[in-house]
Amino acid sequence: MFRVEAPKEILTIRERRRKLGITQSKLAKYSGVSQSLIAKIEAGKVDPSYSKAVKILQALDELESRNTPKAEEIMTSRVISVSAGETIKKTIHLMEKYNISQLPVMRGNHPIGMITEKNILSHILGGHNPRKLAETSVEKVMDEAPPQVPDTTPLDTITKILHDYPAVLITRKEKIIGIITKADLLKLLRY
């Protein structure tokens, strides 16, 4: 006879509950299962039914999301951007003035790209004449637009996005209200 191992998520219940600082009784109340079932699961004495496991894991997810900062708490409200037709020279001036390394590129109120120090430098290092590049429009050098997420998006989702993008635009009712960059995550370490 073979033994089927419990899914990894089940094995994390105790750790996640303790990290939240709640008792087995509180988790039982939130998830709608008995405290004794949670105790048995945590001790490895019982494998819960699928529906009970889902209830417990969903309760943990909800409790964790309540404790996780949301985008609106982390974002920089002042979004400094550049229009698609602006020159690289003007863009570099804005970057220096505001001490930032990337700017959303806008056409009207809609983001159409992202211009970064990195992609400007890659054009220079790629052999483009710096004087000609300075007069080039941003839209000829920009990268794709950064992702947009609602202001209620939890921090863990934002950090996953920032693995692949230099910034995330924050929206409320389809209007851009802020930006989060990797530098904003470093600010969290100060608190």
PDB file of C-alpha atoms in Angstrom:
ATOM      1  CA  MET A   1       0.000   0.000   0.000  1.00  0.00           C
ATOM      2  CA  PHE A   2       1.334   3.457  -0.832  1.00  0.00           C
ATOM      3  CA  ARG A   3       0.898   6.689   1.104  1.00  0.00           C
ATOM      4  CA  VAL A   4      -0.205   9.883  -0.621  1.00  0.00           C
ATOM      5  CA  GLU A   5       1.479  12.944   0.846  1.00  0.00           C
ATOM      6  CA  ALA A   6      -0.536  15.994   1.803  1.00  0.00           C
ATOM      7  CA  PRO A   7      -0.257  18.981  -0.530  1.00  0.00           C
ATOM      8  CA  LYS A   8       2.475  21.403   0.477  1.00  0.00           C
ATOM      9  CA  GLU A   9      -0.080  24.116   1.308  1.00  0.00           C
ATOM     10  CA  ILE A  10      -1.561  21.918   4.058  1.00  0.00           C
ATOM     11  CA  LEU A  11       1.882  21.538   5.605  1.00  0.00           C
ATOM     12  CA  THR A  12       2.195  25.334   5.949  1.00  0.00           C
ATOM     13  CA  ILE A  13      -0.965  25.897   7.999  1.00  0.00           C
ATOM     14  CA  ARG A  14       0.776  25.965  11.389  1.00  0.00           C
ATOM     15  CA  GLU A  15       3.564  28.251  10.164  1.00  0.00           C
ATOM     16  CA  ARG A  16       1.154  30.662   8.480  1.00  0.00           C
ATOM     17  CA  ARG A  17      -1.173  30.737  11.506  1.00  0.00           C
ATOM     18  CA  ARG A  18       1.696  31.466  13.878  1.00  0.00           C
ATOM     19  CA  LYS A  19       3.070  34.163  11.585  1.00  0.00           C
ATOM     20  CA  LEU A  20      -0.335  35.850  11.772  1.00  0.00           C
ATOM     21  CA  GLY A  21      -0.234  35.551  15.558  1.00  0.00           C
ATOM     22  CA  ILE A  22      -3.614  33.834  15.852  1.00  0.00           C
ATOM     23  CA  THR A  23      -4.719  30.789  17.820  1.00  0.00           C
ATOM     24  CA  GLN A  24      -6.090  27.576  16.397  1.00  0.00           C
ATOM     25  CA  SER A  25      -9.486  28.620  17.782  1.00  0.00           C
ATOM     26  CA  LYS A  26      -9.432  31.931  15.890  1.00  0.00           C
ATOM     27  CA  LEU A  27      -8.426  30.195  12.664  1.00  0.00           C
ATOM     28  CA  ALA A  28     -11.219  27.667  13.234  1.00  0.00           C
ATOM     29  CA  LYS A  29     -13.723  30.495  13.680  1.00  0.00           C
ATOM     30  CA  TYR A  30     -12.537  32.320  10.529  1.00  0.00           C
ATOM     31  CA  SER A  31     -12.528  29.171   8.415  1.00  0.00           C
ATOM     32  CA  GLY A  32     -15.696  27.529   9.736  1.00  0.00           C
ATOM     33  CA  VAL A  33     -14.039  24.281  10.848  1.00  0.00           C
ATOM     34  CA  SER A  34     -13.396  22.894  14.311  1.00  0.00           C
ATOM     35  CA  GLN A  35     -10.342  23.789  16.389  1.00  0.00           C
ATOM     36  CA  SER A  36      -9.674  20.084  16.950  1.00  0.00           C
ATOM     37  CA  LEU A  37      -9.467  19.515  13.183  1.00  0.00           C
ATOM     38  CA  ILE A  38      -6.884  22.290  12.862  1.00  0.00           C
ATOM     39  CA  ALA A  39      -4.894  20.812  15.764  1.00  0.00           C
ATOM     40  CA  LYS A  40      -4.938  17.357  14.135  1.00  0.00           C
ATOM     41  CA  ILE A  41      -3.934  18.765  10.722  1.00  0.00           C
ATOM     42  CA  GLU A  42      -1.051  20.731  12.247  1.00  0.00           C
ATOM     43  CA  ALA A  43       0.114  17.645  14.162  1.00  0.00           C
ATOM     44  CA  GLY A  44      -0.007  15.586  10.970  1.00  0.00           C
ATOM     45  CA  LYS A  45      -2.552  13.177  12.468  1.00  0.00           C
ATOM     46  CA  VAL A  46      -5.231  13.684   9.848  1.00  0.00           C
ATOM     47  CA  ASP A  47      -5.513  14.648   6.199  1.00  0.00           C
ATOM     48  CA  PRO A  48      -8.455  17.032   5.816  1.00  0.00           C
ATOM     49  CA  SER A  49     -11.089  16.706   3.142  1.00  0.00           C
ATOM     50  CA  TYR A  50     -10.590  18.923   0.130  1.00  0.00           C
ATOM     51  CA  SER A  51     -13.432  21.255   1.133  1.00  0.00           C
ATOM     52  CA  LYS A  52     -12.100  21.676   4.694  1.00  0.00           C
ATOM     53  CA  ALA A  53      -8.573  22.343   3.412  1.00  0.00           C
ATOM     54  CA  VAL A  54      -9.893  24.971   0.998  1.00  0.00           C
ATOM     55  CA  LYS A  55     -11.812  26.712   3.807  1.00  0.00           C
ATOM     56  CA  ILE A  56      -8.727  26.844   6.028  1.00  0.00           C
ATOM     57  CA  LEU A  57      -6.381  27.990   3.262  1.00  0.00           C
ATOM     58  CA  GLN A  58      -8.827  30.647   2.046  1.00  0.00           C
ATOM     59  CA  ALA A  59      -9.193  31.965   5.598  1.00  0.00           C
ATOM     60  CA  LEU A  60      -5.398  32.177   5.916  1.00  0.00           C
ATOM     61  CA  ASP A  61      -5.143  33.956   2.551  1.00  0.00           C
ATOM     62  CA  GLU A  62      -7.764  36.501   3.600  1.00  0.00           C
ATOM     63  CA  LEU A  63      -6.165  37.108   6.997  1.00  0.00           C
ATOM     64  CA  GLU A  64      -2.733  37.525   5.402  1.00  0.00           C
ATOM     65  CA  SER A  65      -4.057  39.965   2.818  1.00  0.00           C
ATOM     66  CA  ARG A  66      -5.528  42.113   5.613  1.00  0.00           C
ATOM     67  CA  ASN A  67      -2.067  42.403   7.159  1.00  0.00           C
ATOM     68  CA  THR A  68      -0.274  43.070   3.879  1.00  0.00           C
ATOM     69  CA  PRO A  69       0.226  46.691   2.796  1.00  0.00           C
ATOM     70  CA  LYS A  70      -1.748  47.680  -0.279  1.00  0.00           C
ATOM     71  CA  ALA A  71      -0.514  49.626  -3.301  1.00  0.00           C
ATOM     72  CA  GLU A  72      -2.142  52.862  -2.136  1.00  0.00           C
ATOM     73  CA  GLU A  73      -0.091  52.727   1.096  1.00  0.00           C
ATOM     74  CA  ILE A  74       3.244  52.315  -0.704  1.00  0.00           C
ATOM     75  CA  MET A  75       2.850  54.286  -3.927  1.00  0.00           C
ATOM     76  CA  THR A  76       4.299  57.646  -4.796  1.00  0.00           C
ATOM     77  CA  SER A  77       1.266  59.797  -5.567  1.00  0.00           C
ATOM     78  CA  ARG A  78       3.059  62.269  -7.789  1.00  0.00           C
ATOM     79  CA  VAL A  79       3.549  60.513 -11.116  1.00  0.00           C
ATOM     80  CA  ILE A  80       6.131  62.361 -13.171  1.00  0.00           C
ATOM     81  CA  SER A  81       5.741  61.386 -16.804  1.00  0.00           C
ATOM     82  CA  VAL A  82       6.835  62.468 -20.248  1.00  0.00           C
ATOM     83  CA  SER A  83       4.848  62.760 -23.468  1.00  0.00           C
ATOM     84  CA  ALA A  84       5.646  60.446 -26.357  1.00  0.00           C
ATOM     85  CA  GLY A  85       6.909  63.271 -28.574  1.00  0.00           C
ATOM     86  CA  GLU A  86       9.272  64.761 -25.976  1.00  0.00           C
ATOM     87  CA  THR A  87      13.020  64.610 -26.614  1.00  0.00           C
ATOM     88  CA  ILE A  88      15.465  62.382 -24.781  1.00  0.00           C
ATOM     89  CA  LYS A  89      17.307  65.541 -23.704  1.00  0.00           C
ATOM     90  CA  LYS A  90      14.198  66.874 -21.921  1.00  0.00           C
ATOM     91  CA  THR A  91      13.577  63.429 -20.414  1.00  0.00           C
ATOM     92  CA  ILE A  92      17.093  63.265 -18.968  1.00  0.00           C
ATOM     93  CA  HIS A  93      16.568  66.747 -17.523  1.00  0.00           C
ATOM     94  CA  LEU A  94      13.390  65.536 -15.758  1.00  0.00           C
ATOM     95  CA  MET A  95      15.173  62.442 -14.450  1.00  0.00           C
ATOM     96  CA  GLU A  96      17.963  64.582 -13.008  1.00  0.00           C
ATOM     97  CA  LYS A  97      15.595  67.209 -11.598  1.00  0.00           C
ATOM     98  CA  TYR A  98      13.450  64.680  -9.726  1.00  0.00           C
ATOM     99  CA  ASN A  99      16.218  62.138  -9.036  1.00  0.00           C
ATOM    100  CA  ILE A 100      14.376  59.285 -10.743  1.00  0.00           C
ATOM    101  CA  SER A 101      15.564  56.651 -13.182  1.00  0.00           C
ATOM    102  CA  GLN A 102      12.404  55.962 -15.178  1.00  0.00           C
ATOM    103  CA  LEU A 103       9.363  57.791 -16.461  1.00  0.00           C
ATOM    104  CA  PRO A 104       6.067  56.553 -17.859  1.00  0.00           C
ATOM    105  CA  VAL A 105       5.551  57.727 -21.426  1.00  0.00           C
ATOM    106  CA  MET A 106       2.069  59.134 -21.963  1.00  0.00           C
ATOM    107  CA  ARG A 107      -0.139  59.939 -24.904  1.00  0.00           C
ATOM    108  CA  GLY A 108      -2.828  62.085 -23.358  1.00  0.00           C
ATOM    109  CA  ASN A 109      -3.846  60.309 -20.155  1.00  0.00           C
ATOM    110  CA  HIS A 110      -2.826  56.864 -21.378  1.00  0.00           C
ATOM    111  CA  PRO A 111       0.542  55.203 -20.701  1.00  0.00           C
ATOM    112  CA  ILE A 112       2.071  53.892 -23.918  1.00  0.00           C
ATOM    113  CA  GLY A 113       5.603  53.097 -22.762  1.00  0.00           C
ATOM    114  CA  MET A 114       8.377  53.514 -20.234  1.00  0.00           C
ATOM    115  CA  ILE A 115      11.669  55.347 -20.671  1.00  0.00           C
ATOM    116  CA  THR A 116      14.523  54.408 -18.341  1.00  0.00           C
ATOM    117  CA  GLU A 117      18.125  55.407 -17.807  1.00  0.00           C
ATOM    118  CA  LYS A 118      18.957  51.822 -18.706  1.00  0.00           C
ATOM    119  CA  ASN A 119      17.386  51.922 -22.162  1.00  0.00           C
ATOM    120  CA  ILE A 120      18.823  55.377 -22.927  1.00  0.00           C
ATOM    121  CA  LEU A 121      22.287  54.128 -21.957  1.00  0.00           C
ATOM    122  CA  SER A 122      21.866  50.944 -23.987  1.00  0.00           C
ATOM    123  CA  HIS A 123      21.247  53.093 -27.090  1.00  0.00           C
ATOM    124  CA  ILE A 124      24.407  55.107 -26.388  1.00  0.00           C
ATOM    125  CA  LEU A 125      26.448  51.971 -25.697  1.00  0.00           C
ATOM    126  CA  GLY A 126      24.925  50.415 -28.813  1.00  0.00           C
ATOM    127  CA  GLY A 127      26.664  53.025 -30.930  1.00  0.00           C
ATOM    128  CA  HIS A 128      24.046  55.756 -31.311  1.00  0.00           C
ATOM    129  CA  ASN A 129      25.451  59.264 -31.544  1.00  0.00           C
ATOM    130  CA  PRO A 130      24.654  60.902 -28.152  1.00  0.00           C
ATOM    131  CA  ARG A 131      23.956  64.310 -29.730  1.00  0.00           C
ATOM    132  CA  LYS A 132      21.490  62.835 -32.217  1.00  0.00           C
ATOM    133  CA  LEU A 133      19.962  60.646 -29.518  1.00  0.00           C
ATOM    134  CA  ALA A 134      19.395  63.719 -27.313  1.00  0.00           C
ATOM    135  CA  GLU A 135      17.095  65.165 -29.998  1.00  0.00           C
ATOM    136  CA  THR A 136      15.298  61.872 -30.674  1.00  0.00           C
ATOM    137  CA  SER A 137      11.695  61.532 -29.483  1.00  0.00           C
ATOM    138  CA  VAL A 138      11.043  59.340 -26.479  1.00  0.00           C
ATOM    139  CA  GLU A 139       8.669  57.034 -28.337  1.00  0.00           C
ATOM    140  CA  LYS A 140      11.547  55.884 -30.583  1.00  0.00           C
ATOM    141  CA  VAL A 141      13.577  54.740 -27.569  1.00  0.00           C
ATOM    142  CA  MET A 142      10.948  53.712 -24.999  1.00  0.00           C
ATOM    143  CA  ASP A 143      10.195  50.229 -23.708  1.00  0.00           C
ATOM    144  CA  GLU A 144       6.722  48.765 -23.283  1.00  0.00           C
ATOM    145  CA  ALA A 145       4.319  50.432 -20.851  1.00  0.00           C
ATOM    146  CA  PRO A 146       4.540  49.311 -17.229  1.00  0.00           C
ATOM    147  CA  PRO A 147       1.749  47.143 -15.844  1.00  0.00           C
ATOM    148  CA  GLN A 148      -1.211  48.812 -14.164  1.00  0.00           C
ATOM    149  CA  VAL A 149      -2.828  47.472 -10.991  1.00  0.00           C
ATOM    150  CA  PRO A 150      -5.649  48.728  -8.750  1.00  0.00           C
ATOM    151  CA  ASP A 151      -4.770  50.673  -5.600  1.00  0.00           C
ATOM    152  CA  THR A 152      -6.021  47.746  -3.490  1.00  0.00           C
ATOM    153  CA  THR A 153      -3.413  45.317  -4.859  1.00  0.00           C
ATOM    154  CA  PRO A 154      -1.404  43.664  -2.048  1.00  0.00           C
ATOM    155  CA  LEU A 155       2.337  44.179  -1.715  1.00  0.00           C
ATOM    156  CA  ASP A 156       3.226  40.552  -2.472  1.00  0.00           C
ATOM    157  CA  THR A 157       1.582  40.817  -5.902  1.00  0.00           C
ATOM    158  CA  ILE A 158       3.427  44.057  -6.621  1.00  0.00           C
ATOM    159  CA  THR A 159       6.806  42.566  -5.663  1.00  0.00           C
ATOM    160  CA  LYS A 160       6.228  39.710  -8.117  1.00  0.00           C
ATOM    161  CA  ILE A 161       5.499  42.204 -10.902  1.00  0.00           C
ATOM    162  CA  LEU A 162       8.602  44.254 -10.036  1.00  0.00           C
ATOM    163  CA  HIS A 163      10.770  41.190 -10.712  1.00  0.00           C
ATOM    164  CA  ASP A 164      10.071  41.757 -14.405  1.00  0.00           C
ATOM    165  CA  TYR A 165       9.316  45.485 -14.666  1.00  0.00           C
ATOM    166  CA  PRO A 166      11.017  48.630 -13.309  1.00  0.00           C
ATOM    167  CA  ALA A 167       7.720  50.141 -12.152  1.00  0.00           C
ATOM    168  CA  VAL A 168       4.007  49.527 -11.666  1.00  0.00           C
ATOM    169  CA  LEU A 169       1.348  52.176 -12.276  1.00  0.00           C
ATOM    170  CA  ILE A 170      -1.423  52.328  -9.683  1.00  0.00           C
ATOM    171  CA  THR A 171      -5.004  52.985 -10.771  1.00  0.00           C
ATOM    172  CA  ARG A 172      -8.341  53.827  -9.216  1.00  0.00           C
ATOM    173  CA  LYS A 173     -11.416  53.772 -11.451  1.00  0.00           C
ATOM    174  CA  GLU A 174      -9.142  53.451 -14.504  1.00  0.00           C
ATOM    175  CA  LYS A 175      -7.276  56.657 -13.634  1.00  0.00           C
ATOM    176  CA  ILE A 176      -3.561  56.600 -12.804  1.00  0.00           C
ATOM    177  CA  ILE A 177      -3.112  57.807  -9.223  1.00  0.00           C
ATOM    178  CA  GLY A 178       0.414  56.638  -8.395  1.00  0.00           C
ATOM    179  CA  ILE A 179       3.523  54.664  -9.212  1.00  0.00           C
ATOM    180  CA  ILE A 180       5.583  52.062  -7.359  1.00  0.00           C
ATOM    181  CA  THR A 181       9.211  51.400  -8.256  1.00  0.00           C
ATOM    182  CA  LYS A 182      11.808  49.070  -6.795  1.00  0.00           C
ATOM    183  CA  ALA A 183      13.167  52.069  -4.865  1.00  0.00           C
ATOM    184  CA  ASP A 184       9.777  52.394  -3.131  1.00  0.00           C
ATOM    185  CA  LEU A 185      10.180  48.847  -1.817  1.00  0.00           C
ATOM    186  CA  LEU A 186      13.511  49.819  -0.263  1.00  0.00           C
ATOM    187  CA  LYS A 187      11.732  52.625   1.597  1.00  0.00           C
ATOM    188  CA  LEU A 188       9.650  49.982   3.389  1.00  0.00           C
ATOM    189  CA  LEU A 189      12.796  48.807   5.164  1.00  0.00           C
ATOM    190  CA  ARG A 190      13.035  52.135   6.988  1.00  0.00           C
ATOM    191  CA  TYR A 191       9.846  51.563   8.954  1.00  0.00           C
TER     192      TYR A 191
END
